[in-house]
CSV table of C-alpha atoms in Angstrom, one decimal:
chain,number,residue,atom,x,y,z
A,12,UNK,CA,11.0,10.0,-39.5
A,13,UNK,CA,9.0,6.8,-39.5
A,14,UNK,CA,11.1,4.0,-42.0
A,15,UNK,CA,8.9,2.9,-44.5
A,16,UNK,CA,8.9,-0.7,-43.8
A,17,UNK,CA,7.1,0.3,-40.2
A,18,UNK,CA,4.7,2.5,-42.2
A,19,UNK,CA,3.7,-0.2,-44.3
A,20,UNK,CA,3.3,-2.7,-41.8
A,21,UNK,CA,0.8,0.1,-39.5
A,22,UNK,CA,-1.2,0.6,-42.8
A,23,UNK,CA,-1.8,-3.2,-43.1
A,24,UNK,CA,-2.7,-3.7,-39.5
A,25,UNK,CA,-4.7,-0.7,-38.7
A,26,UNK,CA,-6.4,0.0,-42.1
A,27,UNK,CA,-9.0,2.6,-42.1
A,28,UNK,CA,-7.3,3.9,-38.5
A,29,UNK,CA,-4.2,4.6,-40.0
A,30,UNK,CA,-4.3,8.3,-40.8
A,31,UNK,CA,-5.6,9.0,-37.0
A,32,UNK,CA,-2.6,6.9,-36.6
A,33,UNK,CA,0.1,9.4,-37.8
A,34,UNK,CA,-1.9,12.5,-36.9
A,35,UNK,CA,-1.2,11.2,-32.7
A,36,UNK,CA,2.7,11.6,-33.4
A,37,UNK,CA,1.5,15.4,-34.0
A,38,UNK,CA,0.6,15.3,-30.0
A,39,UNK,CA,2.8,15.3,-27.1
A,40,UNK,CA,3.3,12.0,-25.3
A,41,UNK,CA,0.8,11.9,-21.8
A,42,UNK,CA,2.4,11.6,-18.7
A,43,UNK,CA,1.1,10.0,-15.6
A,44,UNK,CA,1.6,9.3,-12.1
A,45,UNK,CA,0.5,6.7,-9.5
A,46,UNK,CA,-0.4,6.8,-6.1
A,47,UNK,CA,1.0,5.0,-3.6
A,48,UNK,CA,-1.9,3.4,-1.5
A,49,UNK,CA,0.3,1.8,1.1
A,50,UNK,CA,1.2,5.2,2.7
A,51,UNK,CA,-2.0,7.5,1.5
A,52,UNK,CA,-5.8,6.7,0.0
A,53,UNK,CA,-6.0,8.2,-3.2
A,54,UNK,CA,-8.7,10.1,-1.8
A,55,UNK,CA,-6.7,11.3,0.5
A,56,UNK,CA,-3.9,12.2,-2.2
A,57,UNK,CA,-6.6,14.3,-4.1
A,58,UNK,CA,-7.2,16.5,-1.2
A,59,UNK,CA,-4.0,17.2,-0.9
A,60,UNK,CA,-2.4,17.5,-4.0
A,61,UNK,CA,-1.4,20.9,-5.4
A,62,UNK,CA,-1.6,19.7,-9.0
A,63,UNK,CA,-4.7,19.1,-11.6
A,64,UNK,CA,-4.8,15.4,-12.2
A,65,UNK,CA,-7.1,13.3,-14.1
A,66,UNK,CA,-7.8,9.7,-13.7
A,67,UNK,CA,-6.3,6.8,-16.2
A,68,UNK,CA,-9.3,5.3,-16.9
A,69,UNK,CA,-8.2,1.5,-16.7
A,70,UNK,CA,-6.2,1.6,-13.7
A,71,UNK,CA,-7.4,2.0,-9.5
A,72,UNK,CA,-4.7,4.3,-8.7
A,73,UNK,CA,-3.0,6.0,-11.7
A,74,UNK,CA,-3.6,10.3,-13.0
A,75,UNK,CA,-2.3,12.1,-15.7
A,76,UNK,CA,-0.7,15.2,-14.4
A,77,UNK,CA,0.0,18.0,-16.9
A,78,UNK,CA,2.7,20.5,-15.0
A,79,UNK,CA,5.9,19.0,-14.4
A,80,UNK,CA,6.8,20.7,-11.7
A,81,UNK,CA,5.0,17.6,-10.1
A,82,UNK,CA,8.3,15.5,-10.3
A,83,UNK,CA,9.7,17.9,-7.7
A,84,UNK,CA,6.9,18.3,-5.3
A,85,UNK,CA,8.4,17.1,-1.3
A,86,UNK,CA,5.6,14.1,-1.6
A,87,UNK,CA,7.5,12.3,-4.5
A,88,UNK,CA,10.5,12.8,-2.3
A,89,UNK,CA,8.2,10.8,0.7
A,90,UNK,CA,7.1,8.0,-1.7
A,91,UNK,CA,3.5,9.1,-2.3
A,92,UNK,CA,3.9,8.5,-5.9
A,93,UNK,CA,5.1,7.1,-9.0
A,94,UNK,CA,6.0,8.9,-12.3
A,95,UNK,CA,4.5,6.0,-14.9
A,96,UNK,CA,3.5,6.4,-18.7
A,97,UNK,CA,-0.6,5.7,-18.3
A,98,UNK,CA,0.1,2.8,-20.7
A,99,UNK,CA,2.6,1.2,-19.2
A,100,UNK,CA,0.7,1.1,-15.5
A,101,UNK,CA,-1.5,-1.7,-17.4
A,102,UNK,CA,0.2,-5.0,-16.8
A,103,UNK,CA,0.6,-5.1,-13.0
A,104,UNK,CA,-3.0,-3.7,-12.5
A,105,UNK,CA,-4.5,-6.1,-14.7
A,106,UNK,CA,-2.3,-9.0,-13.3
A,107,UNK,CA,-4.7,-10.4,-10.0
A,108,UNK,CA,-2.4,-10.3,-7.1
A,109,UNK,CA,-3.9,-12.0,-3.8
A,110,UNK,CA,-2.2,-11.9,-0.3
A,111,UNK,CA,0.4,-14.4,0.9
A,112,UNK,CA,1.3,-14.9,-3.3
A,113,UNK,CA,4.8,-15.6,-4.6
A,114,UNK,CA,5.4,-13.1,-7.2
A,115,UNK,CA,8.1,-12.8,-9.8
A,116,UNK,CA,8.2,-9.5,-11.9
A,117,UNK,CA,10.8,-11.4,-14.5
A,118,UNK,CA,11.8,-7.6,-16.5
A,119,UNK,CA,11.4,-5.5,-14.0
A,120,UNK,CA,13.7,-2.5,-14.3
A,121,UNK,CA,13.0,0.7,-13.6
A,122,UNK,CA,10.4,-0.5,-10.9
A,123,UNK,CA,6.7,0.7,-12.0
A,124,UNK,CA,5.1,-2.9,-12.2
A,125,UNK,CA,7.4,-3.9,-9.2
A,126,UNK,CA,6.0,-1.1,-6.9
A,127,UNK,CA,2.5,-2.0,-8.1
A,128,UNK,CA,2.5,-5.3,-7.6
A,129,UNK,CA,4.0,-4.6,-3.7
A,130,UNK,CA,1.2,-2.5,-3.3
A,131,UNK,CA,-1.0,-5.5,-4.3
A,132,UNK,CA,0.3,-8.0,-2.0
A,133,UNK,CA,0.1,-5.5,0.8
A,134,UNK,CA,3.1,-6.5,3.0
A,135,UNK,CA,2.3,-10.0,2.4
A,136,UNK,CA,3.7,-13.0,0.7
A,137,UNK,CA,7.1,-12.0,-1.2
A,138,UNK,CA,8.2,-10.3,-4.8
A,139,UNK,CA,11.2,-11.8,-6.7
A,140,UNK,CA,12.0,-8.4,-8.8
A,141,UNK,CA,14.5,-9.2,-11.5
A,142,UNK,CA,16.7,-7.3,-14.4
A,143,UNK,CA,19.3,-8.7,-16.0
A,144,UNK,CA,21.2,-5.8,-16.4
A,145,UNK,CA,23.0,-4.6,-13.1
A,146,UNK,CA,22.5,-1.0,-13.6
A,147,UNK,CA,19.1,-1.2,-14.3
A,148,UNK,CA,18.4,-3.1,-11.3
A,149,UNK,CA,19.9,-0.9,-9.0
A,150,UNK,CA,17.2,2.4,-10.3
A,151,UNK,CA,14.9,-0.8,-9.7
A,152,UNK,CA,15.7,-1.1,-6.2
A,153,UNK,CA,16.0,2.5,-5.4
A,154,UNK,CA,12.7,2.8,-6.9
A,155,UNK,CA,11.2,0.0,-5.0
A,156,UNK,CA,12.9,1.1,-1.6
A,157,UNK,CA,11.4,4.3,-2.1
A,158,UNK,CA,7.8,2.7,-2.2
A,159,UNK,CA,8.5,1.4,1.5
A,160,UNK,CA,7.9,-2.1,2.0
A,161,UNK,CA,10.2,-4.7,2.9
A,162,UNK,CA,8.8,-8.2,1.6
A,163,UNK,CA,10.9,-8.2,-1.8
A,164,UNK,CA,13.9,-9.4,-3.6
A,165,UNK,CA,16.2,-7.8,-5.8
A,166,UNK,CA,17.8,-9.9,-8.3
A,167,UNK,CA,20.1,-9.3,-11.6
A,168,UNK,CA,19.5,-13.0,-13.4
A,169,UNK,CA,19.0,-14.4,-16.8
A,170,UNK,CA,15.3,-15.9,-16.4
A,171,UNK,CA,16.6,-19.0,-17.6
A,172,UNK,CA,19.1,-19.2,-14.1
A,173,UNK,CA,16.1,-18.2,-12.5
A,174,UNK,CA,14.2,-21.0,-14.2
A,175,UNK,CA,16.2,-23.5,-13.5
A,176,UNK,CA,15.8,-23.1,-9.6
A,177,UNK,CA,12.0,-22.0,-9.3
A,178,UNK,CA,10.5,-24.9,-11.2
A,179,UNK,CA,6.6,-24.7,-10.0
A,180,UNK,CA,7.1,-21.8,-7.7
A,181,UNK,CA,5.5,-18.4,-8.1
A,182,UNK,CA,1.7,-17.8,-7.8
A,183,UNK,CA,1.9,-15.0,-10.4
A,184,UNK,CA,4.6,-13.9,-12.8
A,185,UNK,CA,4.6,-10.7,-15.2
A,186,UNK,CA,6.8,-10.5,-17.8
A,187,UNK,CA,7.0,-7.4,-19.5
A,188,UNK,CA,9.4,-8.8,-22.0
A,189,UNK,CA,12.2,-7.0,-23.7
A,190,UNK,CA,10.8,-5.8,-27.4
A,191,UNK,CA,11.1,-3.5,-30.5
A,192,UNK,CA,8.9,-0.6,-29.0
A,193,UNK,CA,6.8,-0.2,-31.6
A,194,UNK,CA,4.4,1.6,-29.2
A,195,UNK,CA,7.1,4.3,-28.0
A,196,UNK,CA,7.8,5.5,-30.8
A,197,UNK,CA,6.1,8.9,-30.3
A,198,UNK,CA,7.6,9.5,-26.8
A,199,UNK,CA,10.9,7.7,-27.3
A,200,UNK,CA,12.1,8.0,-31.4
A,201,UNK,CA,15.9,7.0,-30.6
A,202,UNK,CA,13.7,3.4,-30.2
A,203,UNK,CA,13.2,3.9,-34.4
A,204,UNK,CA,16.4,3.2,-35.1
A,205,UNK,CA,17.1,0.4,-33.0
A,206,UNK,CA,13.8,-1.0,-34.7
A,207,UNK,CA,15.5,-0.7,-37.8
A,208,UNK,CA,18.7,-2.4,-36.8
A,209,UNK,CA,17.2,-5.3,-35.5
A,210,UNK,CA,13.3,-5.6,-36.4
A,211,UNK,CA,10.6,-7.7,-34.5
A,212,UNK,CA,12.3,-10.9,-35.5
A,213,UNK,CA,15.1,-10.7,-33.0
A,214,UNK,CA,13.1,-10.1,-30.0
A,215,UNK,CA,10.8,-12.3,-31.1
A,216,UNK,CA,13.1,-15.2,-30.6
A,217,UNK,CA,13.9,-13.7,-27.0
A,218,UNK,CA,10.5,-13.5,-25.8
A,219,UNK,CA,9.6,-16.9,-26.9
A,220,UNK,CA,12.4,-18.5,-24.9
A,221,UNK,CA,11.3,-15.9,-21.7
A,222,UNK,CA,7.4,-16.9,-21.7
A,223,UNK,CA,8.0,-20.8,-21.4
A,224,UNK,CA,10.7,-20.5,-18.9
A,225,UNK,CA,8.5,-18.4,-16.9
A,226,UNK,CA,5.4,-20.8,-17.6
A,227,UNK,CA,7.7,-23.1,-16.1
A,228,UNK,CA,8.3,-21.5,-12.7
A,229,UNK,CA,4.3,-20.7,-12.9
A,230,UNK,CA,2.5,-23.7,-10.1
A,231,UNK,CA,-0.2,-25.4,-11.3
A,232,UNK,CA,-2.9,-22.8,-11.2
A,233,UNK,CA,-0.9,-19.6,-11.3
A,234,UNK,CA,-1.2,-16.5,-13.6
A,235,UNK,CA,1.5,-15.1,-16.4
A,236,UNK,CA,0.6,-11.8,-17.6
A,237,UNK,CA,3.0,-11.4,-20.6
A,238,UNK,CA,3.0,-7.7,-22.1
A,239,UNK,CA,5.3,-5.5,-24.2
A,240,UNK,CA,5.3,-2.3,-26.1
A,241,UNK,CA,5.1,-3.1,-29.5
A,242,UNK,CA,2.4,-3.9,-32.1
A,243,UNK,CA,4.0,-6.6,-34.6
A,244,UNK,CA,2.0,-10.1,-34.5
A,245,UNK,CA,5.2,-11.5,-34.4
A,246,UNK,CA,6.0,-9.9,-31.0
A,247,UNK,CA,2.5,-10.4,-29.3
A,248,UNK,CA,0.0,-12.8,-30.4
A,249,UNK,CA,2.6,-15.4,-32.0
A,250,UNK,CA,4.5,-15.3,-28.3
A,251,UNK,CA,1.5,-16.3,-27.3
A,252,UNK,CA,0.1,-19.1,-29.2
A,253,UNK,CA,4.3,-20.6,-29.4
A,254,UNK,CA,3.1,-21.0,-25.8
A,255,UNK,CA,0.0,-22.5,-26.2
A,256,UNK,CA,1.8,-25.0,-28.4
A,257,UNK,CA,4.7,-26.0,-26.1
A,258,UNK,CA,3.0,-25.9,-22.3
A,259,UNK,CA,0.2,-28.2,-21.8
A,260,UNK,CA,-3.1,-26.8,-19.7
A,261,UNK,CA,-3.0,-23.1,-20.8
A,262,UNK,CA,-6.0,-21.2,-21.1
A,263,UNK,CA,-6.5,-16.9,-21.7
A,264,UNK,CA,-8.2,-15.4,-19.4
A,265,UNK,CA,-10.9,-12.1,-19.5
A,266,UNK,CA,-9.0,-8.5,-19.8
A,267,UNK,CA,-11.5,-5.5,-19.1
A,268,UNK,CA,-12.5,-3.8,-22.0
A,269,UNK,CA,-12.0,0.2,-21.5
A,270,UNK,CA,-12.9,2.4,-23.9
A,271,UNK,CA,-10.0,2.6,-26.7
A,272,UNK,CA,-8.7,-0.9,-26.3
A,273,UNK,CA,-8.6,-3.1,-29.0
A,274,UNK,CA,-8.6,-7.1,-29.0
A,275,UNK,CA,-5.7,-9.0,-30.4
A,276,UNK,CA,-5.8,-10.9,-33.3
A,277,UNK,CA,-7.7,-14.4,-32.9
A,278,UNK,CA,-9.0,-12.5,-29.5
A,279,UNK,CA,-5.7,-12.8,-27.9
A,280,UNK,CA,-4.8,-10.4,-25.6
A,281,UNK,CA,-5.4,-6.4,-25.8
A,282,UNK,CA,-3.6,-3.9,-27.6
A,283,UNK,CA,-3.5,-0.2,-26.8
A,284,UNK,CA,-3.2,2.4,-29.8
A,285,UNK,CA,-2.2,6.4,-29.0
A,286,UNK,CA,-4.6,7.4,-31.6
A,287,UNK,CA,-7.2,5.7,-29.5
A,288,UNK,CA,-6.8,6.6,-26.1
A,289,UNK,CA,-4.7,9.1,-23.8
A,290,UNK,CA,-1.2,6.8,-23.7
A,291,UNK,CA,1.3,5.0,-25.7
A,292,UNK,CA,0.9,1.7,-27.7
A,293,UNK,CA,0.6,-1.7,-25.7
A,294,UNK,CA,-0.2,-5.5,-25.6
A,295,UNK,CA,-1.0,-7.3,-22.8
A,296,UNK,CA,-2.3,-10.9,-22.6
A,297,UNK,CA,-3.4,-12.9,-19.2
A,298,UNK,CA,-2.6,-16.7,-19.0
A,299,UNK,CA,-3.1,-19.0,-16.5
A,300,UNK,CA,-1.6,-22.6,-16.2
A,301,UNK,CA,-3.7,-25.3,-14.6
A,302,UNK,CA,-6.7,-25.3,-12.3
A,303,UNK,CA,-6.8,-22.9,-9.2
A,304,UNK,CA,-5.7,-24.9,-6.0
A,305,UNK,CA,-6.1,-23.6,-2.4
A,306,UNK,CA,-3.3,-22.2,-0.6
A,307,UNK,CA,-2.7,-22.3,3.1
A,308,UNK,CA,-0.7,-19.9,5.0
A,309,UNK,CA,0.4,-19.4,8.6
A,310,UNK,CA,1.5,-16.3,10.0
A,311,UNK,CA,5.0,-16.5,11.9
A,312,UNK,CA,5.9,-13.2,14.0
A,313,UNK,CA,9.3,-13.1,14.2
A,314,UNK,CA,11.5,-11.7,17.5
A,315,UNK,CA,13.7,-8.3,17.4
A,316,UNK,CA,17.1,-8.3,17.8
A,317,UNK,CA,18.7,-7.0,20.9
A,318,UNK,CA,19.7,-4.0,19.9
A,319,UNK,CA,19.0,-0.3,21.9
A,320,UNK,CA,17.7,1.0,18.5
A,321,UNK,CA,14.8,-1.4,18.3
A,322,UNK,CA,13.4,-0.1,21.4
A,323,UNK,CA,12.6,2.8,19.3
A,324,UNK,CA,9.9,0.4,17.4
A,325,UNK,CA,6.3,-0.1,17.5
A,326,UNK,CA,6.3,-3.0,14.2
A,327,UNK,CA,6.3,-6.8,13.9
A,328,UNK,CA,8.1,-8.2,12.0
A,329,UNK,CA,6.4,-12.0,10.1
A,330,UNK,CA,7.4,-14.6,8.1
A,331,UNK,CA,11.7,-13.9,7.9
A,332,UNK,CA,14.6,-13.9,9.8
A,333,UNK,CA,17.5,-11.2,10.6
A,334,UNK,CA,20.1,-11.5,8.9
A,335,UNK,CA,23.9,-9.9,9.3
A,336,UNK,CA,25.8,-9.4,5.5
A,337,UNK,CA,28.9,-7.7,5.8
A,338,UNK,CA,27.8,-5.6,8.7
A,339,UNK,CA,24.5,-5.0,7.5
A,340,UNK,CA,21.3,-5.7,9.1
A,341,UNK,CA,18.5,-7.1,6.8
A,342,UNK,CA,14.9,-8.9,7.3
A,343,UNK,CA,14.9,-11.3,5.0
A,344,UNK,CA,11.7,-12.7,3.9
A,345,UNK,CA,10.9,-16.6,4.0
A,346,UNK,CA,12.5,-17.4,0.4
A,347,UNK,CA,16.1,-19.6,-0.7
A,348,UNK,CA,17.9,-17.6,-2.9
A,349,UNK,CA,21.0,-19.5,-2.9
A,350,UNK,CA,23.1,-19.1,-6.0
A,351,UNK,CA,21.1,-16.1,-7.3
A,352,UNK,CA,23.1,-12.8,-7.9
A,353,UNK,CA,21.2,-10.1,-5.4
A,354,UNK,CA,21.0,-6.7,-4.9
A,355,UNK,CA,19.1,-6.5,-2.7
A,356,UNK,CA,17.7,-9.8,0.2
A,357,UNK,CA,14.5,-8.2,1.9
A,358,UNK,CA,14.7,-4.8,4.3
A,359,UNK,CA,17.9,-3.2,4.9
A,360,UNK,CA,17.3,-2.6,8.4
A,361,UNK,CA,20.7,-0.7,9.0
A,362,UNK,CA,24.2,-1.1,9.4
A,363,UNK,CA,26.0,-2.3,12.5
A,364,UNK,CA,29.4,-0.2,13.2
A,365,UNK,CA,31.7,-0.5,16.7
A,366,UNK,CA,28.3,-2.2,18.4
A,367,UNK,CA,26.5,1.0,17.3
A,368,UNK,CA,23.5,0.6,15.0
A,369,UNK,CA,23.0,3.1,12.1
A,370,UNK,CA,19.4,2.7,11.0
A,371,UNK,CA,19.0,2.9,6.9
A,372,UNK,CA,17.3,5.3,5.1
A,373,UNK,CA,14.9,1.8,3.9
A,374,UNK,CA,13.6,1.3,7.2
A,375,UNK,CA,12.5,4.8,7.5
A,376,UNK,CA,10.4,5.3,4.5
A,377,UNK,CA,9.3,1.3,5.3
A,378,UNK,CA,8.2,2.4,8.7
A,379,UNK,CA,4.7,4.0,9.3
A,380,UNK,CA,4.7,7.5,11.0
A,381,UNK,CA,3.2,5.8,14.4
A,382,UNK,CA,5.2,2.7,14.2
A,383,UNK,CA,8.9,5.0,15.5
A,384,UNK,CA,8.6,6.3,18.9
A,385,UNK,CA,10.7,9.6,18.5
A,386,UNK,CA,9.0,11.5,15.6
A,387,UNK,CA,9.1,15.2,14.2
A,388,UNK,CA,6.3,16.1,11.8
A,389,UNK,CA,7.4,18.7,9.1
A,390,UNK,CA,4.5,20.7,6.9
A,391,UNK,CA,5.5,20.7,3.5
A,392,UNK,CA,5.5,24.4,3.4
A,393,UNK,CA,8.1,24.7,6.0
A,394,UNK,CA,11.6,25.3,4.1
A,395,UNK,CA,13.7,22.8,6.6
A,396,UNK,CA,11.7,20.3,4.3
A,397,UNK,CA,14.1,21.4,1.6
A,398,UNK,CA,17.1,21.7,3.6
A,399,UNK,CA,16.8,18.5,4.8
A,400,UNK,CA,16.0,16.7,1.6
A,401,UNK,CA,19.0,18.3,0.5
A,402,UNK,CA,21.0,16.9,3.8
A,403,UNK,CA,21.7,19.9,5.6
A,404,UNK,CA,21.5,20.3,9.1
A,405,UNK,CA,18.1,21.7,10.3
A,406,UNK,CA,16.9,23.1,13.7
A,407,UNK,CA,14.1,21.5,15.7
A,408,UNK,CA,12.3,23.0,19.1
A,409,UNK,CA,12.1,19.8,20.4
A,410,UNK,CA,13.0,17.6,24.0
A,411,UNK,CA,13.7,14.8,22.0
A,412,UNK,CA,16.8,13.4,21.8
A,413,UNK,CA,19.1,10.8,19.6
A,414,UNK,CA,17.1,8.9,16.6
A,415,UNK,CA,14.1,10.7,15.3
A,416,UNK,CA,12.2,9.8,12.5
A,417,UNK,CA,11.6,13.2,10.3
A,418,UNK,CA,8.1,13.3,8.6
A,419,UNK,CA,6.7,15.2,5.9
A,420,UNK,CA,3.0,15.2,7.8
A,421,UNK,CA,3.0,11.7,8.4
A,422,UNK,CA,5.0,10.5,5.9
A,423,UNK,CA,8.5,9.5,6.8
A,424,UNK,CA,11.3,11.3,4.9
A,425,UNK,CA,14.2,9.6,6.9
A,426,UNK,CA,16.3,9.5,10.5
A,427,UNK,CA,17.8,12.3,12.1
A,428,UNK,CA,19.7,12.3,15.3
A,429,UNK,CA,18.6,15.1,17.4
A,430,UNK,CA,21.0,17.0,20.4
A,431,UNK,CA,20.1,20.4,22.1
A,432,UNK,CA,17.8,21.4,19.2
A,433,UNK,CA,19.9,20.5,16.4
A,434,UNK,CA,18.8,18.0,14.1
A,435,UNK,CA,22.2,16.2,12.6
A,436,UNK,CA,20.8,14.7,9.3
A,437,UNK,CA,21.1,10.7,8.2
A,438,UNK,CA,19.6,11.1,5.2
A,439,UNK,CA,21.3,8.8,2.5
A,440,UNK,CA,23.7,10.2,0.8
A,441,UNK,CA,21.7,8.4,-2.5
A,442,UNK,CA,18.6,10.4,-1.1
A,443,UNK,CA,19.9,13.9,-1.1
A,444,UNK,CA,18.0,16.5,-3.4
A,445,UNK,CA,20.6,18.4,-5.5
């Protein structure tokens, strides 16, 4: 039950629209997926797929899918895609990533805009993903592992921490900031009574204080997209001009129009209705900070360690360093972290145990099918897909021996070691399909 107040409030704002309003809470919430373009062309994807789809409208990657038996198809399981509300797959696609760009996703939990904006940078540059919370981060970096590239950070910081040691830093920021949900409502109503416990007003304070620290680690010419999930003025366009009024040499810049979207108030920013198009409600807003200056950037290939394992590999590595953390391997990007609570520092390459190196289940879904010399290619009709998804141990008529990396087609699932036919499986225990 909507509380008055709200309705109110959605009467005033949306006038005339306000009955087709309430009648999309009589509909069932869309659900969407996105592709992921780093291992397979969505063209590819479509030729493929066993499930109808139909394209978002506003986004290059991003279907609705209509049977949910899609959340359990193997090539979820392989990273091919992302379950994301259509909606909410606006921000990153809107925000204009270019290669070699320092990128901070401020809110990033569960991982959507994260994986997006990865996808964008295309194993260049680096992504700072924060969460505050610790136990969202770590579905954020499971989610972002999953994806299968390696140029990222996982962080669990207040963005005022985080702004007091990036100062003039990132190329692009996206803050999807914390908010009332005004715009979930029909797929989330537990989000009603929150609403009423606290209103707009308290997260309004909140996502002041988040868009000028994160204006603040902007450089001079670098874009903030700043989006939520709620309607109220007080939320959106206010955020926006308290910005204006505080950080000098803002300007908004052009959002696509798509059929459905509606302008802010004063023009600022769009806003996405349910009654108007096939998602939930939305705001998003583009700002960039300064003029545009040229950036220069210099490939650095970096050396392998000396390690039997790496033999195995057909990959170079740019623009980091190997690191050893408590007996873990890692590739950690070009970045100082120092001081900043992590979850994650780059690619974990593997773990290092007795002078034996156990490759992680990251580097195999980060690894391209012809980038591993040992691999077995699994159709995804062949039920040792299954058992090994669920970590069983699976037969394999094959002359290879020790590390292979198991694909569904050509998309790595993760390791095996292989002896006389029998595959012994190093899927992460995280990974396994119950």
């Amino acid at each position: 039950m909507l509380p008055d107040k709200y309705l109110n409030k959605m009467r005033n704002l949306l006038k005339e629209e306000y009955e087709d309003y309430l009648k999309s809470f009589d509909s069932k919430a869309n659900h969407g997926l996105r592709i992921n373009t780093n291992k397979i062309s969505v063209e590819d994807f479509l030729k493929v797929f066993p499930y109808k789809l139909e394209r978002v409208p506003w986004t290059t990657d991003g279907f609705y899918y209509f049977d949910e038996e899609v959340t359990k198809h193997p090539y979820y399981n392989a990273g091919l895609y992302y379950i994301q509300e259509p909606s909410a797959m606006l921000p990153a696609e809107l925000l204009p990533i270019e290669e070699n760009d320092i990128v901070l996703d401020a809110c990033a939990a569960p991982g959507g805009k994260s994986t997006k904006l990865l996808t964008k940078l295309n194993n260049t540059g680096l992504l700072l993903s924060n969460d505050i919370s610790v136990s969202r981060s770590k579905a954020l970096l499971r989610n972002i592992e999953k994806w299968g590239f390696g140029n990222y950070f996982v962080s669990s910081e207040d963005v005022k921490k985080l702004e007091s040691k990036y100062l003039n830093t990132f190329d692009k920021i996206l803050l999807d900031a914390p908010c009332s949900g005004e715009g979930m409502f029909r797929k989330e109503p537990s989000l009603i009574k929150s609403w009423e416990e606290k209103g707009n007003e308290y997260y309004a304070d909140i996502q002041k204080e988040l868009i000028i620290s994160c204006l603040n680690m902007l450089k001079d010419g670098g874009i903030l997209l700043y989006s939520t999930c709620t309607f109220d003025e007080s939320e959106d366009e206010e955020v926006i001009r308290y910005a204006f009024d505080n950080i000098p040499n803002l300007k908004l810049l052009d959002i696509p129009m798509y059929e459905g979207f509606k302008k802010g108030k004063d023009d600022i920013g769009v806003k996405l209705f349910p009654h108007r198009l096939k998602g939930e409600g939305h705001f998003a807003c583009l700002i960039q900070k300064g003029e545009n200056k040229e950036k220069k950037h210099k490939d650095r290939k970096v050396n392998v360690p000396d390690i039997d394992f790496f033999k195995l590999l057909n990959k170079d590595f740019k623009n980091g360093s190997f690191k050893t953390i408590n007996d873990n391997l890692y590739f950690v990007p070009d970045f100082n972290t120092d001081g900043i609570r992590l979850l994650r520092s780059g690619l974990l390459m593997g773990q290092i145990k007795k002078n034996n190196f156990e490759p992680s289940q990251a580097l195999a879904v980060h690894l391209k099918e012809n980038e591993f010399k040992n691999v077995i290619k699994l159709n995804k009709d062949d039920p040792r897909v299954n058992k090994y998804l669920k970590g069983e141990t699976i037969d394999i008529d094959s002359n290879l021996k020790g590390y292979v990396l198991i694909c569904l087609e050509d998309y790595p699932l993760g390791f095996g070691k292989l002896q006389n036919g029998t595959l012994k499986n190093k899927i992460d225990k995280g990974w396994i399909v119950q």
